[in-house]
mmCIF file of C-alpha atoms in Angstrom:
data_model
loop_
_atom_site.group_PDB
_atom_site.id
_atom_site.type_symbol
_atom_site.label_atom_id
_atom_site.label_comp_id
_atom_site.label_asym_id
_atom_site.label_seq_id
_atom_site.Cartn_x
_atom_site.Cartn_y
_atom_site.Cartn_z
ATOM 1 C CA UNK X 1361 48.253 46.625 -118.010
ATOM 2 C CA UNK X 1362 50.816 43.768 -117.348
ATOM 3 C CA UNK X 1363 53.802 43.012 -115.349
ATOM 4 C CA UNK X 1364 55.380 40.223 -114.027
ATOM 5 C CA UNK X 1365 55.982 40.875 -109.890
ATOM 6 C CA UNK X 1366 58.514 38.941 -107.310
ATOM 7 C CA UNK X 1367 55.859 37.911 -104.584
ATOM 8 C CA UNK X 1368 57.327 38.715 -101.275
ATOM 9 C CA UNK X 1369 57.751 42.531 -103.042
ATOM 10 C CA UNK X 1370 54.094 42.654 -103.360
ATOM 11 C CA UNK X 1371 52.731 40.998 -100.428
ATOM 12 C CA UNK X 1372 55.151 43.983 -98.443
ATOM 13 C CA UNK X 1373 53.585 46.669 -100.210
ATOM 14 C CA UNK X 1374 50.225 45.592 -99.716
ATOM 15 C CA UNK X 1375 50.731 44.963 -96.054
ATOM 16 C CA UNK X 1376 51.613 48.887 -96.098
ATOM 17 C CA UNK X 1377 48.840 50.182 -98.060
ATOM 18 C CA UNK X 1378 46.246 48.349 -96.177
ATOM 19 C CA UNK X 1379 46.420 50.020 -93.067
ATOM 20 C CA UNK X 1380 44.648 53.275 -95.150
ATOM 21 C CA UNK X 1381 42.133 50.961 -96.187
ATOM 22 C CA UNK X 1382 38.881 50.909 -94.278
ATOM 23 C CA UNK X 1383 35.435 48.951 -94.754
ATOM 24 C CA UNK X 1384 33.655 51.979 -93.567
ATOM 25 C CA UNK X 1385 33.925 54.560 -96.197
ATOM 26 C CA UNK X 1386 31.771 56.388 -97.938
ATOM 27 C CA UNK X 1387 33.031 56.460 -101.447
ATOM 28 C CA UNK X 1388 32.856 52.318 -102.398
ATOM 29 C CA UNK X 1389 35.846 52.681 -104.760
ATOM 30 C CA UNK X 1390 38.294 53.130 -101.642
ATOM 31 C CA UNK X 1391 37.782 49.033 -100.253
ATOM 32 C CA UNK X 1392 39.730 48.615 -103.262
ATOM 33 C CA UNK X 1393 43.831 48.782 -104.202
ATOM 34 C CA UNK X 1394 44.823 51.111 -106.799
ATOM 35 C CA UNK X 1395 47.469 49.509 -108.917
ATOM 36 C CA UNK X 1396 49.803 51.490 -111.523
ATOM 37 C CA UNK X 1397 52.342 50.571 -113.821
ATOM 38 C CA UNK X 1398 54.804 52.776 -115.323
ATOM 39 C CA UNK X 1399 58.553 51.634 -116.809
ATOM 40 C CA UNK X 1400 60.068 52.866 -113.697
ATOM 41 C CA UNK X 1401 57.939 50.218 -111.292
ATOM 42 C CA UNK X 1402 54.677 49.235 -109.460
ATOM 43 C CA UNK X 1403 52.780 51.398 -107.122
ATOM 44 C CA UNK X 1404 49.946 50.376 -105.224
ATOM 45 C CA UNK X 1405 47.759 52.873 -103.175
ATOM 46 C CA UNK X 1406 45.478 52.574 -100.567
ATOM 47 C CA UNK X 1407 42.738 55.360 -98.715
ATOM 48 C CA UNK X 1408 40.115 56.047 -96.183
ATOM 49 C CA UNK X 1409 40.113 59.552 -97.400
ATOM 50 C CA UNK X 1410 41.626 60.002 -93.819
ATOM 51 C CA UNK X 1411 44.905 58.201 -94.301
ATOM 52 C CA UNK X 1412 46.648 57.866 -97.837
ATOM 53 C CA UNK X 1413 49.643 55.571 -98.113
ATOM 54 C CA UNK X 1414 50.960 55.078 -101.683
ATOM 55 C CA UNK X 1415 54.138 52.298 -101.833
ATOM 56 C CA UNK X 1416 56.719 51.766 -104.739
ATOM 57 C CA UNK X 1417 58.477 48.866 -106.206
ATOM 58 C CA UNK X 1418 60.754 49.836 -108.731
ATOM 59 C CA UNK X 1419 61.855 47.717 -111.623
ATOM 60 C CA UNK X 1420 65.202 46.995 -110.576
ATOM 61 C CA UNK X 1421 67.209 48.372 -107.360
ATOM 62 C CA UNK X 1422 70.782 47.678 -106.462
ATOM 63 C CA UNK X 1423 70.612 45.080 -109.174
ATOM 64 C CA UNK X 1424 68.100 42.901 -107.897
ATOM 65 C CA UNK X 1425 65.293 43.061 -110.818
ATOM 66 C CA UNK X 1426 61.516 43.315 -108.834
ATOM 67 C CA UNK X 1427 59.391 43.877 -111.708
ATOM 68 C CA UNK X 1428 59.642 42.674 -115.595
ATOM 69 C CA UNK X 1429 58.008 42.810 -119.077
ATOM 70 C CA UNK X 1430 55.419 45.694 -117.826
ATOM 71 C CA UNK X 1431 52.901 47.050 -119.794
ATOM 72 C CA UNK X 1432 51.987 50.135 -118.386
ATOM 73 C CA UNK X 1433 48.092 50.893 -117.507
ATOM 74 C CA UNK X 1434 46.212 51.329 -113.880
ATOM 75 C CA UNK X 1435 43.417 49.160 -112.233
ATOM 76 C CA UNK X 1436 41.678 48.971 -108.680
ATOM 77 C CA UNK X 1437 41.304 45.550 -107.175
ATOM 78 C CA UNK X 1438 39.341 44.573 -104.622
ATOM 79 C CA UNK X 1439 41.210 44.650 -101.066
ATOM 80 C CA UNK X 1440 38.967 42.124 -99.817
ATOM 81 C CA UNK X 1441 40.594 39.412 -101.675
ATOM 82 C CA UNK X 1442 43.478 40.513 -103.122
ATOM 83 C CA UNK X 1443 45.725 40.111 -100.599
ATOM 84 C CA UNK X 1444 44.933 36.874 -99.868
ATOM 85 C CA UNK X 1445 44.849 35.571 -102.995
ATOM 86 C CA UNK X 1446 48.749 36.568 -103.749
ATOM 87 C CA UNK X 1447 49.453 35.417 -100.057
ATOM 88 C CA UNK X 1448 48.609 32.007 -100.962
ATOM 89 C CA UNK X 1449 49.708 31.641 -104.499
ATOM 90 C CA UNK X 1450 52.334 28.551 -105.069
ATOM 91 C CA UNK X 1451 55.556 30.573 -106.951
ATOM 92 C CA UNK X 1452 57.809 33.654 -106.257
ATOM 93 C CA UNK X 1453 56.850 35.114 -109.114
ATOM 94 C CA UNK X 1454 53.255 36.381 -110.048
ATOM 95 C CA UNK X 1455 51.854 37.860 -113.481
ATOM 96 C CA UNK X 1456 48.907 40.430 -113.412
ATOM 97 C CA UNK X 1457 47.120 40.960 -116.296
ATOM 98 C CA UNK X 1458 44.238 43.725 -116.245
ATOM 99 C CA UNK X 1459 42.306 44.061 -119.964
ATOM 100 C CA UNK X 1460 40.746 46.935 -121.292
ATOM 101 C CA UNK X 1461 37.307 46.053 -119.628
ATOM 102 C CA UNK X 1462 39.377 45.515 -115.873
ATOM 103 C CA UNK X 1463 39.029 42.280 -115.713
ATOM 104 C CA UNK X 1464 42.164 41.380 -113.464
ATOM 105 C CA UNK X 1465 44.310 37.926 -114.266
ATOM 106 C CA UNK X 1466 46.590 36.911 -111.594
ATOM 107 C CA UNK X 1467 48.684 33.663 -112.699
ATOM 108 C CA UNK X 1468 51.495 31.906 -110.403
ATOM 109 C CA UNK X 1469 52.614 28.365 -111.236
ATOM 110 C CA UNK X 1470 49.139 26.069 -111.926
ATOM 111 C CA UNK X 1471 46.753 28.753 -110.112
ATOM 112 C CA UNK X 1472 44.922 31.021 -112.070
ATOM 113 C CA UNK X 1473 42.431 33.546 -110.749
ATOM 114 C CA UNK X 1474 40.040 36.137 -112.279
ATOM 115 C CA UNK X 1475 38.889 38.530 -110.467
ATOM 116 C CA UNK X 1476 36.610 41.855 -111.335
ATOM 117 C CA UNK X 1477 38.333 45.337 -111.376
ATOM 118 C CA UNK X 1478 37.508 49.281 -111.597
ATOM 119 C CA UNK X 1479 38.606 52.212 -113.301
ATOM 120 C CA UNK X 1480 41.472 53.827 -111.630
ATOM 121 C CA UNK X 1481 40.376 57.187 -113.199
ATOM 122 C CA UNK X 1482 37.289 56.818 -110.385
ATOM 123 C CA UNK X 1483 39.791 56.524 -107.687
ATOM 124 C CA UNK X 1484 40.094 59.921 -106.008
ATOM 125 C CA UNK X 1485 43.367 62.050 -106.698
ATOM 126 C CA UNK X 1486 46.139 62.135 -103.562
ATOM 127 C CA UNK X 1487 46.899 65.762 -103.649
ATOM 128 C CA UNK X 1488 50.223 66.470 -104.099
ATOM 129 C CA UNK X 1489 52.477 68.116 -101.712
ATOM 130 C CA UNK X 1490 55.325 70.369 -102.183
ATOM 131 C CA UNK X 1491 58.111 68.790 -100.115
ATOM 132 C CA UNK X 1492 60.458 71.815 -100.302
ATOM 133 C CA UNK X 1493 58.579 73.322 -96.830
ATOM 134 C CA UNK X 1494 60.366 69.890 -94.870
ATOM 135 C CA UNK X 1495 62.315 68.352 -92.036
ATOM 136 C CA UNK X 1496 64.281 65.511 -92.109
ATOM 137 C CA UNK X 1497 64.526 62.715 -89.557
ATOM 138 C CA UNK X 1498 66.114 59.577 -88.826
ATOM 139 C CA UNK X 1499 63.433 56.351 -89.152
ATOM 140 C CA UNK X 1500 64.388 55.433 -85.515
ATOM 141 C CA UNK X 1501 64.186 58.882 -84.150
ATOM 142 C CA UNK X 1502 60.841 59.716 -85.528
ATOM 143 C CA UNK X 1503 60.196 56.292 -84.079
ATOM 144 C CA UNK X 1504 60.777 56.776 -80.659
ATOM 145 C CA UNK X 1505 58.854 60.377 -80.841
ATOM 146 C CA UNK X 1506 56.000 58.118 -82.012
ATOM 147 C CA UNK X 1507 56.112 55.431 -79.414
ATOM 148 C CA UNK X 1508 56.927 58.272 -76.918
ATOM 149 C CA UNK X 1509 53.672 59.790 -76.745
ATOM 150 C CA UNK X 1510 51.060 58.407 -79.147
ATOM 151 C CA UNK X 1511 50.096 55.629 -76.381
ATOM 152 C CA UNK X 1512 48.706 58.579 -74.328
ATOM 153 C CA UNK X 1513 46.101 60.445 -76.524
ATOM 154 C CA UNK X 1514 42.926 60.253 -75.760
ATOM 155 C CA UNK X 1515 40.221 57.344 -76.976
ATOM 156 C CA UNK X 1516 37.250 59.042 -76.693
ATOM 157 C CA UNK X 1517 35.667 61.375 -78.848
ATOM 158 C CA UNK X 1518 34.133 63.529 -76.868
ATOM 159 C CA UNK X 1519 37.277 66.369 -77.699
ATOM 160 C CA UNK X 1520 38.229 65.417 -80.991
ATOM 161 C CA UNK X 1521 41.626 67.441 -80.288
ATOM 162 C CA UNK X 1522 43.068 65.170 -77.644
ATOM 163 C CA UNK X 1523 42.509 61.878 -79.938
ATOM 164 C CA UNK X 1524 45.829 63.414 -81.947
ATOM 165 C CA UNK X 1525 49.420 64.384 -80.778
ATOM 166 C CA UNK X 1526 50.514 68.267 -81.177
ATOM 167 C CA UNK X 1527 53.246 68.949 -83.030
ATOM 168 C CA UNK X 1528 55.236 71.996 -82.236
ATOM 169 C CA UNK X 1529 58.133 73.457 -83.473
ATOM 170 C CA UNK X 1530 59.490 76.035 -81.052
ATOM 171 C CA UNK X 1531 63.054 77.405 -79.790
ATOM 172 C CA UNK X 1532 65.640 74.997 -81.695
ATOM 173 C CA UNK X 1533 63.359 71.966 -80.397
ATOM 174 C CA UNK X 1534 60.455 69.648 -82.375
ATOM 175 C CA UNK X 1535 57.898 68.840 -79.462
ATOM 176 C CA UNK X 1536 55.690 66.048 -79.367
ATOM 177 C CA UNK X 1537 52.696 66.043 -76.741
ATOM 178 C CA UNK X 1538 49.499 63.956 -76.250
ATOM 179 C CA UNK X 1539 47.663 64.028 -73.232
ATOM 180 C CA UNK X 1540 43.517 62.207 -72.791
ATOM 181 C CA UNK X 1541 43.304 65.136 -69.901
ATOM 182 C CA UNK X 1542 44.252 62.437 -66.982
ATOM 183 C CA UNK X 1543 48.168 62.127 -68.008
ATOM 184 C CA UNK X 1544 50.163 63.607 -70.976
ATOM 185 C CA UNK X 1545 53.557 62.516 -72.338
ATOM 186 C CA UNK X 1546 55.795 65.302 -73.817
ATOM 187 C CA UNK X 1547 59.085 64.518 -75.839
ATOM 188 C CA UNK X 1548 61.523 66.978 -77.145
ATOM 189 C CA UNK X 1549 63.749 66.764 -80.239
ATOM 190 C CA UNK X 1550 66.936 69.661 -80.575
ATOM 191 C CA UNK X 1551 66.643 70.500 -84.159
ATOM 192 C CA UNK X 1552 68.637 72.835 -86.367
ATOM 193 C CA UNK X 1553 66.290 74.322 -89.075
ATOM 194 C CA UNK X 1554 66.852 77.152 -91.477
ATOM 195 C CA UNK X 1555 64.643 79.919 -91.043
ATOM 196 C CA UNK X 1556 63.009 79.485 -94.265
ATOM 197 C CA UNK X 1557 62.875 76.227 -94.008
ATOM 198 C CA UNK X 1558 59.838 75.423 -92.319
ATOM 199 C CA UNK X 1559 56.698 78.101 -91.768
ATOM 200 C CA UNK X 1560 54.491 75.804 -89.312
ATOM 201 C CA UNK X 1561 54.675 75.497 -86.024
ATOM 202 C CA UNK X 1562 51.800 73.832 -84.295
ATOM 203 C CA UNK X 1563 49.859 70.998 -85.793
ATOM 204 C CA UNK X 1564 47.715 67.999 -84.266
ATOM 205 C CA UNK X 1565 48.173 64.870 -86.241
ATOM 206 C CA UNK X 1566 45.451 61.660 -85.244
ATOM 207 C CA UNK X 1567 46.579 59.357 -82.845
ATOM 208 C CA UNK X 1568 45.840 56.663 -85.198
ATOM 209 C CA UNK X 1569 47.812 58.238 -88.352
ATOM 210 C CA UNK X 1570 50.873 57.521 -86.636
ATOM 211 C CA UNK X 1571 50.061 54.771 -84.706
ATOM 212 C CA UNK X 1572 49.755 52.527 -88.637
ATOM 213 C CA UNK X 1573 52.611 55.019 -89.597
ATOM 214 C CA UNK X 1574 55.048 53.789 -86.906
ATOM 215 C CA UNK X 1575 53.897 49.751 -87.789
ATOM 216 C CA UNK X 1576 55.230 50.503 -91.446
ATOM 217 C CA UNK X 1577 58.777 52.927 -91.073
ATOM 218 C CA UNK X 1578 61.376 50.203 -90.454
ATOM 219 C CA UNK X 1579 63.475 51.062 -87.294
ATOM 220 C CA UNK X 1580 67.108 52.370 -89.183
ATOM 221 C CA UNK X 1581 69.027 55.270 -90.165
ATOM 222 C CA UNK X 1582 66.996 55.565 -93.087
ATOM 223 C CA UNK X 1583 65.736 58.877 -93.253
ATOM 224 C CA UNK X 1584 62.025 60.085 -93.380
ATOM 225 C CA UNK X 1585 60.779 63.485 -94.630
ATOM 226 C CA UNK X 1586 58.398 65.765 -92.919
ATOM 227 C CA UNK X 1587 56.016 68.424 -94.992
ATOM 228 C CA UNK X 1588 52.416 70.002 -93.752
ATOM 229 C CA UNK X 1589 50.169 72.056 -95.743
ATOM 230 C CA UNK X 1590 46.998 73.569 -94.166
ATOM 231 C CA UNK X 1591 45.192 70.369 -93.521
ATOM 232 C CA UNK X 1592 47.827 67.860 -94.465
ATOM 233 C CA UNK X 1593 50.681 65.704 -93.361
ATOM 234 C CA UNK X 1594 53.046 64.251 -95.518
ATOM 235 C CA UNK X 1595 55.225 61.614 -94.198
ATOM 236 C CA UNK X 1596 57.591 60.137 -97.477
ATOM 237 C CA UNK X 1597 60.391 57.715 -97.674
ATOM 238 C CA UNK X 1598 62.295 56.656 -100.164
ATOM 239 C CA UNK X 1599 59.424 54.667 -101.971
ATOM 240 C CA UNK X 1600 56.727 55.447 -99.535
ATOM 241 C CA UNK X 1601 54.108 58.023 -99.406
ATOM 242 C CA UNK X 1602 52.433 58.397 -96.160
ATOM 243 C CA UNK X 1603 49.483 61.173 -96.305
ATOM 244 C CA UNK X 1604 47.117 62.076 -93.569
ATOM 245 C CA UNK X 1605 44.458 64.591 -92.758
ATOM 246 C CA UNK X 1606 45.514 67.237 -89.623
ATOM 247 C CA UNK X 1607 43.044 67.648 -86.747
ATOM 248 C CA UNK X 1608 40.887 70.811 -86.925
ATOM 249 C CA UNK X 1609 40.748 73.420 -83.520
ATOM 250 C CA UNK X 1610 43.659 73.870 -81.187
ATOM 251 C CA UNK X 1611 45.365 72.252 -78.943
ATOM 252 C CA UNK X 1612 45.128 72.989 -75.371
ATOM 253 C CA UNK X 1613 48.201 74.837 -74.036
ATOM 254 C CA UNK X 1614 49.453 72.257 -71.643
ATOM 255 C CA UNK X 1615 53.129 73.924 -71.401
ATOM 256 C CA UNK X 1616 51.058 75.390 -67.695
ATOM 257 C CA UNK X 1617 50.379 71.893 -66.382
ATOM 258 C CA UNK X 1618 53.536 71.173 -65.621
ATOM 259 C CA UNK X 1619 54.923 72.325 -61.834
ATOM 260 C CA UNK X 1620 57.732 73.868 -61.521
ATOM 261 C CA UNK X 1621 58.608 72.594 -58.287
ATOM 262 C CA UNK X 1622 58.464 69.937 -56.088
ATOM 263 C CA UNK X 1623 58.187 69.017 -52.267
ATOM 264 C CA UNK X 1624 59.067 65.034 -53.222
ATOM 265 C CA UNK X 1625 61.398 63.471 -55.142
ATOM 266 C CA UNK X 1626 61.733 59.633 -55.256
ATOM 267 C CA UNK X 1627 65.257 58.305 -57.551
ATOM 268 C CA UNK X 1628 64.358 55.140 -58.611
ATOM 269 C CA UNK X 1629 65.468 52.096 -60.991
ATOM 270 C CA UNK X 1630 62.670 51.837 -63.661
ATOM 271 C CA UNK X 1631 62.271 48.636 -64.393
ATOM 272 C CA UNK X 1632 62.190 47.679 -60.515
ATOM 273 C CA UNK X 1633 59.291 50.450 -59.908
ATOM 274 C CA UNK X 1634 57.816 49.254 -62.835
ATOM 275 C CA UNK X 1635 57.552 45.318 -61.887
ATOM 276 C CA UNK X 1636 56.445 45.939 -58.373
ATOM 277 C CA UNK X 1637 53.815 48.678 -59.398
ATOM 278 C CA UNK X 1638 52.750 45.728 -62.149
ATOM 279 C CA UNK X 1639 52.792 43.587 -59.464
ATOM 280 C CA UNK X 1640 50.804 45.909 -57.301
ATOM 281 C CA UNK X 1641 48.279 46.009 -59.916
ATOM 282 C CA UNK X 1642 47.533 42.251 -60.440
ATOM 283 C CA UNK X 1643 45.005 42.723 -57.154
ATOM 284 C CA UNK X 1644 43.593 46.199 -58.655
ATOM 285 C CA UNK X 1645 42.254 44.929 -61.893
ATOM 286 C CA UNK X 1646 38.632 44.408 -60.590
ATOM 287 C CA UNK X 1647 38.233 48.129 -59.617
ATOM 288 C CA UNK X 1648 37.436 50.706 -62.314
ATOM 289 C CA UNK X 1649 41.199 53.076 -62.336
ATOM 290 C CA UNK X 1650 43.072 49.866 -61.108
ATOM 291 C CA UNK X 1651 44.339 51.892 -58.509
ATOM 292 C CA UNK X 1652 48.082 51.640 -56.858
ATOM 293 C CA UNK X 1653 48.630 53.569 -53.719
ATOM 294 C CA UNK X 1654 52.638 54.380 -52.861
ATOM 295 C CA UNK X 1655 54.133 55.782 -49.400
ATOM 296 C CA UNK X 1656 57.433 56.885 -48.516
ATOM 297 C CA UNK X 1657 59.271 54.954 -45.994
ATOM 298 C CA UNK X 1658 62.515 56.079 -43.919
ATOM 299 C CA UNK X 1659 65.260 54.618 -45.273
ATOM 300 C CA UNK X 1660 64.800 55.561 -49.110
ATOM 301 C CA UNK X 1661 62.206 52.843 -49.410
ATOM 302 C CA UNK X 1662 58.392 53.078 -50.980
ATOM 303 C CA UNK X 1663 55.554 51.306 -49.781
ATOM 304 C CA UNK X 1664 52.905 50.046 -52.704
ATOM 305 C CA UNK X 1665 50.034 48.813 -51.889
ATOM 306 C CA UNK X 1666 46.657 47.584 -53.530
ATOM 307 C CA UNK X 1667 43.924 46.610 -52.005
ATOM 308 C CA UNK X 1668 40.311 45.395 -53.212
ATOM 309 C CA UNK X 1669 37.933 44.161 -50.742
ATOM 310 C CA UNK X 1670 36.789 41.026 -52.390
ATOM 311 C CA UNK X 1671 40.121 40.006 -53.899
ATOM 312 C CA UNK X 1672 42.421 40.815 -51.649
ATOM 313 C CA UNK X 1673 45.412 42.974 -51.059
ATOM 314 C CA UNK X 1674 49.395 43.372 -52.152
ATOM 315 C CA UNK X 1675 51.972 44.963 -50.236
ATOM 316 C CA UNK X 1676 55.691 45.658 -51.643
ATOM 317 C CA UNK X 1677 58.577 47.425 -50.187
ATOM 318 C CA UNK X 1678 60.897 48.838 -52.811
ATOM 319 C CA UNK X 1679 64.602 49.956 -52.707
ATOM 320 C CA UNK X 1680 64.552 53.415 -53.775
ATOM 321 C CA UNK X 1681 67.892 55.209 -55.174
ATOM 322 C CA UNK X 1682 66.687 58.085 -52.486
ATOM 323 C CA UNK X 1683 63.873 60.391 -51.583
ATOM 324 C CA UNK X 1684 64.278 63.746 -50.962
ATOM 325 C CA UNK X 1685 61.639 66.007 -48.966
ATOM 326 C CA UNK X 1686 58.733 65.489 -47.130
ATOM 327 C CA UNK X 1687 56.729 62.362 -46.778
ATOM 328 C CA UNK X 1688 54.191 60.715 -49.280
ATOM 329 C CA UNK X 1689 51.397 59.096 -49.571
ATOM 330 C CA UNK X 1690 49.757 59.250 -53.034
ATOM 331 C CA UNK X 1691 47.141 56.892 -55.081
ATOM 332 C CA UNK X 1692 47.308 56.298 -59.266
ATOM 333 C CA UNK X 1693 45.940 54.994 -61.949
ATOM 334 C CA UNK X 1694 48.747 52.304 -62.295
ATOM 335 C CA UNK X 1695 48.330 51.872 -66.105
ATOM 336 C CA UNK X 1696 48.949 55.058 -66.561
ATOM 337 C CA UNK X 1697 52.407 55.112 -64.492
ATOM 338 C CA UNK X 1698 53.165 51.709 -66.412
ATOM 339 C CA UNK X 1699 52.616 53.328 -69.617
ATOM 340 C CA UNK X 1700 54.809 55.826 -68.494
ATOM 341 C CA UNK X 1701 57.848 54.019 -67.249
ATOM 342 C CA UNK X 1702 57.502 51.478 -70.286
ATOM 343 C CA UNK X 1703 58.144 53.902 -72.686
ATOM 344 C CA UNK X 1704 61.670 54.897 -70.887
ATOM 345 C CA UNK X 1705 64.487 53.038 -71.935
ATOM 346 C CA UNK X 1706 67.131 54.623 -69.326
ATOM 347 C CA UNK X 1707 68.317 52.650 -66.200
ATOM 348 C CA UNK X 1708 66.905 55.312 -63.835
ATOM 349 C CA UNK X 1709 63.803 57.829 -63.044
ATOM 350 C CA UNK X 1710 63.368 60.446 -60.901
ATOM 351 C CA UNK X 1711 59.492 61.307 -59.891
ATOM 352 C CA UNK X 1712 58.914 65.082 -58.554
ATOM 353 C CA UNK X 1713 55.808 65.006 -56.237
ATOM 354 C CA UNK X 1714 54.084 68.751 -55.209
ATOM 355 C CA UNK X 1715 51.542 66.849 -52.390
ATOM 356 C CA UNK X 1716 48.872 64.207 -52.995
ATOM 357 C CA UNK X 1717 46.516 65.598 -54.815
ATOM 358 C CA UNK X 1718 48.908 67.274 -57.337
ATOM 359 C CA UNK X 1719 49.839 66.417 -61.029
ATOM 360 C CA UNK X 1720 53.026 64.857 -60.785
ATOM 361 C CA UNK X 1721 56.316 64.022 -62.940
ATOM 362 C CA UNK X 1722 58.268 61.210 -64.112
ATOM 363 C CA UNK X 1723 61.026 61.668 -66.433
ATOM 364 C CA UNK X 1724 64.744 59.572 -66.864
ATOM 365 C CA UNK X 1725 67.440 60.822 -65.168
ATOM 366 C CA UNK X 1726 69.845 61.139 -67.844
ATOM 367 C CA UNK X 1727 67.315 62.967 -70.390
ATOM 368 C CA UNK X 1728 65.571 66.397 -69.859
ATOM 369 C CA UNK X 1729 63.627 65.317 -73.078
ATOM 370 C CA UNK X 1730 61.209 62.456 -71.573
ATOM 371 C CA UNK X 1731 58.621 63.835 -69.207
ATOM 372 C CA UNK X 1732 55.542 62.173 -68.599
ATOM 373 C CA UNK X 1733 52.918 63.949 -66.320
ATOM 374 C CA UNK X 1734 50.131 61.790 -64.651
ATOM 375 C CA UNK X 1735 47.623 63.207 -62.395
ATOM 376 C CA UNK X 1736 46.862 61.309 -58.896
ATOM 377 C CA UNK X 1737 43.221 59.666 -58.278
ATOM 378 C CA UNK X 1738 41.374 60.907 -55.144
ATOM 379 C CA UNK X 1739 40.596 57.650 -53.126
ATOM 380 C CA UNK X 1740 38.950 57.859 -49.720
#
């Protein structure tokens, strides 16, 4: 195998297929990067058996030439040092040489470095998915879906089913929900699909899948397709190849959690609520929940408070844009609430309260999509 490679090319594509690459598997062959060359490009691959990501440079694209004088073959390289190594080398341009023994040349300018391959027949097959079962999205949309909800799935392991984010296709809408059992964030997409065109409708996909995914998909009108087989998820670009494994059990049917009334609502500006709950927390960092504590005032303003006895305590009146129905006084994790209202990029929210003790809602007021549900913390 030979080619000769633009630099900044490769150094993107093995940024991307790192992120699948993990020091703790089992199967030693996966530290390393698979890299193939054909006559239409360079692909490099990367897996934890968890995560697959496969990334393409093609020879030549909109007349810019990426690739020249390949020989076509297949090596692994190790991922400790490969990276590095073409990080640092002095020229654009890089030649990699791998003989029939996988010994791996890399030459740039005056540096030369050998380094020792393996087979790329070892390295496991990435099973191959038939992309006619899709949907289609918009980078950016699938983007914000990501960033939407992935922040609130759950770290622990104790339910594996709560560390991933349930995908749902239902009534002319793609849902995406995560929820650690103390808040949950829901986001729903209107989607026109053909009837045939999809046959899934519920999977949970890891936290941590999309989490690397959303670090790689650049944020334009590019468009990303969707396809799931039993235990797979296929996420694919135009030269990317984003495979992960699905979640096993099922996900808890949180569509009852939400109330369907409320007996407050407080109208407020988000990033003012935001920066005085923030501010409210700077005092309740010592205790465990960092714990806020908000009151309604008469004339549409909120009290928040936070106290700890050997700090000290903050107290903030806030300017609501109203409060309607009966009087409040309700404590919170405020990471969780800043979590919440960080992830809203409208002017205003609107918070539905059903009493103190109750889960309750914040959502934007100009989108019915966005709802984040948080549940209160008992203080006494």
């Amino acid at each position: 195998m030979r080619f000769i490679i633009q630099r900044d090319q490769l150094i993107d594509s093995i940024q991307h297929v790192m992120k699948a690459i993990s020091s703790r598997v089992t199967i030693p062959i996966l530290t390393g990067i698979k890299i193939e060359a054909s006559s239409e490009g360079i692909k490099l691959t990367g897996s934890d058996s968890d995560i697959s990501i496969e990334s393409f440079i093609p020879k030549e694209e909109n007349g810019m030439i990426h690739a020249e004088e390949i020989t076509e073959g297949s090596v692994v390289v190790q991922a400790k040092y490969f990276p590095d190594i073409i990080r640092k080398l002095p020229l654009k341009a890089v030649e990699i040489v791998a003989d029939t023994n996988f010994q791996v040349t890399i030459k740039s300018g005056g540096a030369e470095f050998h380094l020792n391959g393996q087979d790329a027949t070892e390295y496991p097959q990435l099973p191959v998915l038939h992309t006619d079962n899709c949907i289609t999205l918009k980078n950016a949309v699938l983007k914000d879906l990501i960033k939407q909800t992935v922040f609130a799935v759950s770290t622990v392991e104790t339910r594996p089913i709560l560390t991933g984010v349930n995908m749902k296709l239902e009534e002319g809408s793609l849902n995406f929900v995560a929820t650690d059992s103390h808040r949950l964030a829901s986001r729903k997409l209107p989607i026109e699909l053909e009837k045939k065109q999809f046959d899934f409708n519920n999977v949970v996909i890891p936290g941590k899948s999309l989490s690397e995914l959303n670090k790689i998909i650049e944020d334009n009108e590019d468009t990303i397709t969707i396809s799931v087989t039993e235990n797979q998820i296929l996420f694919q670009t135009k030269h990317l190849y984003f495979l992960s494994r699905l979640l096993d059990g099922n996900y808890p049917e949180t569509s009852r959690l939400i109330p369907d009334q409320s007996k407050t609502v407080i109208y407020a500006k988000t990033k003012e609520l935001l920066q005085a709950i923030d501010r409210a927390s700077l005092l309740a960092k010592e205790n465990r929940n960092n714990v806020v504590k908000l009151q309604t005032k008469e004339n549409h303003q909120l009290e928040i408070t936070s106290n700890t006895p050997e700090v000290g305590e903050v107290v903030e009146e806030l300017s609501t844009d109203g409060i309607e129905g009966d009087e409040l006084k309700i404590s919170f994790s405020a990471k969780y609430v800043i979590d919440a209202l960080r992830i809203i990029e409208e002017e205003k929210v609107k918070i539905e309260f059903t009493g103190a003790m109750r889960p309750f809602i914040i959502r934007p007021m100009e989108n019915q999509h966005i709802l984040q549900l948080i549940l209160p913390v008992r203080t006494y």
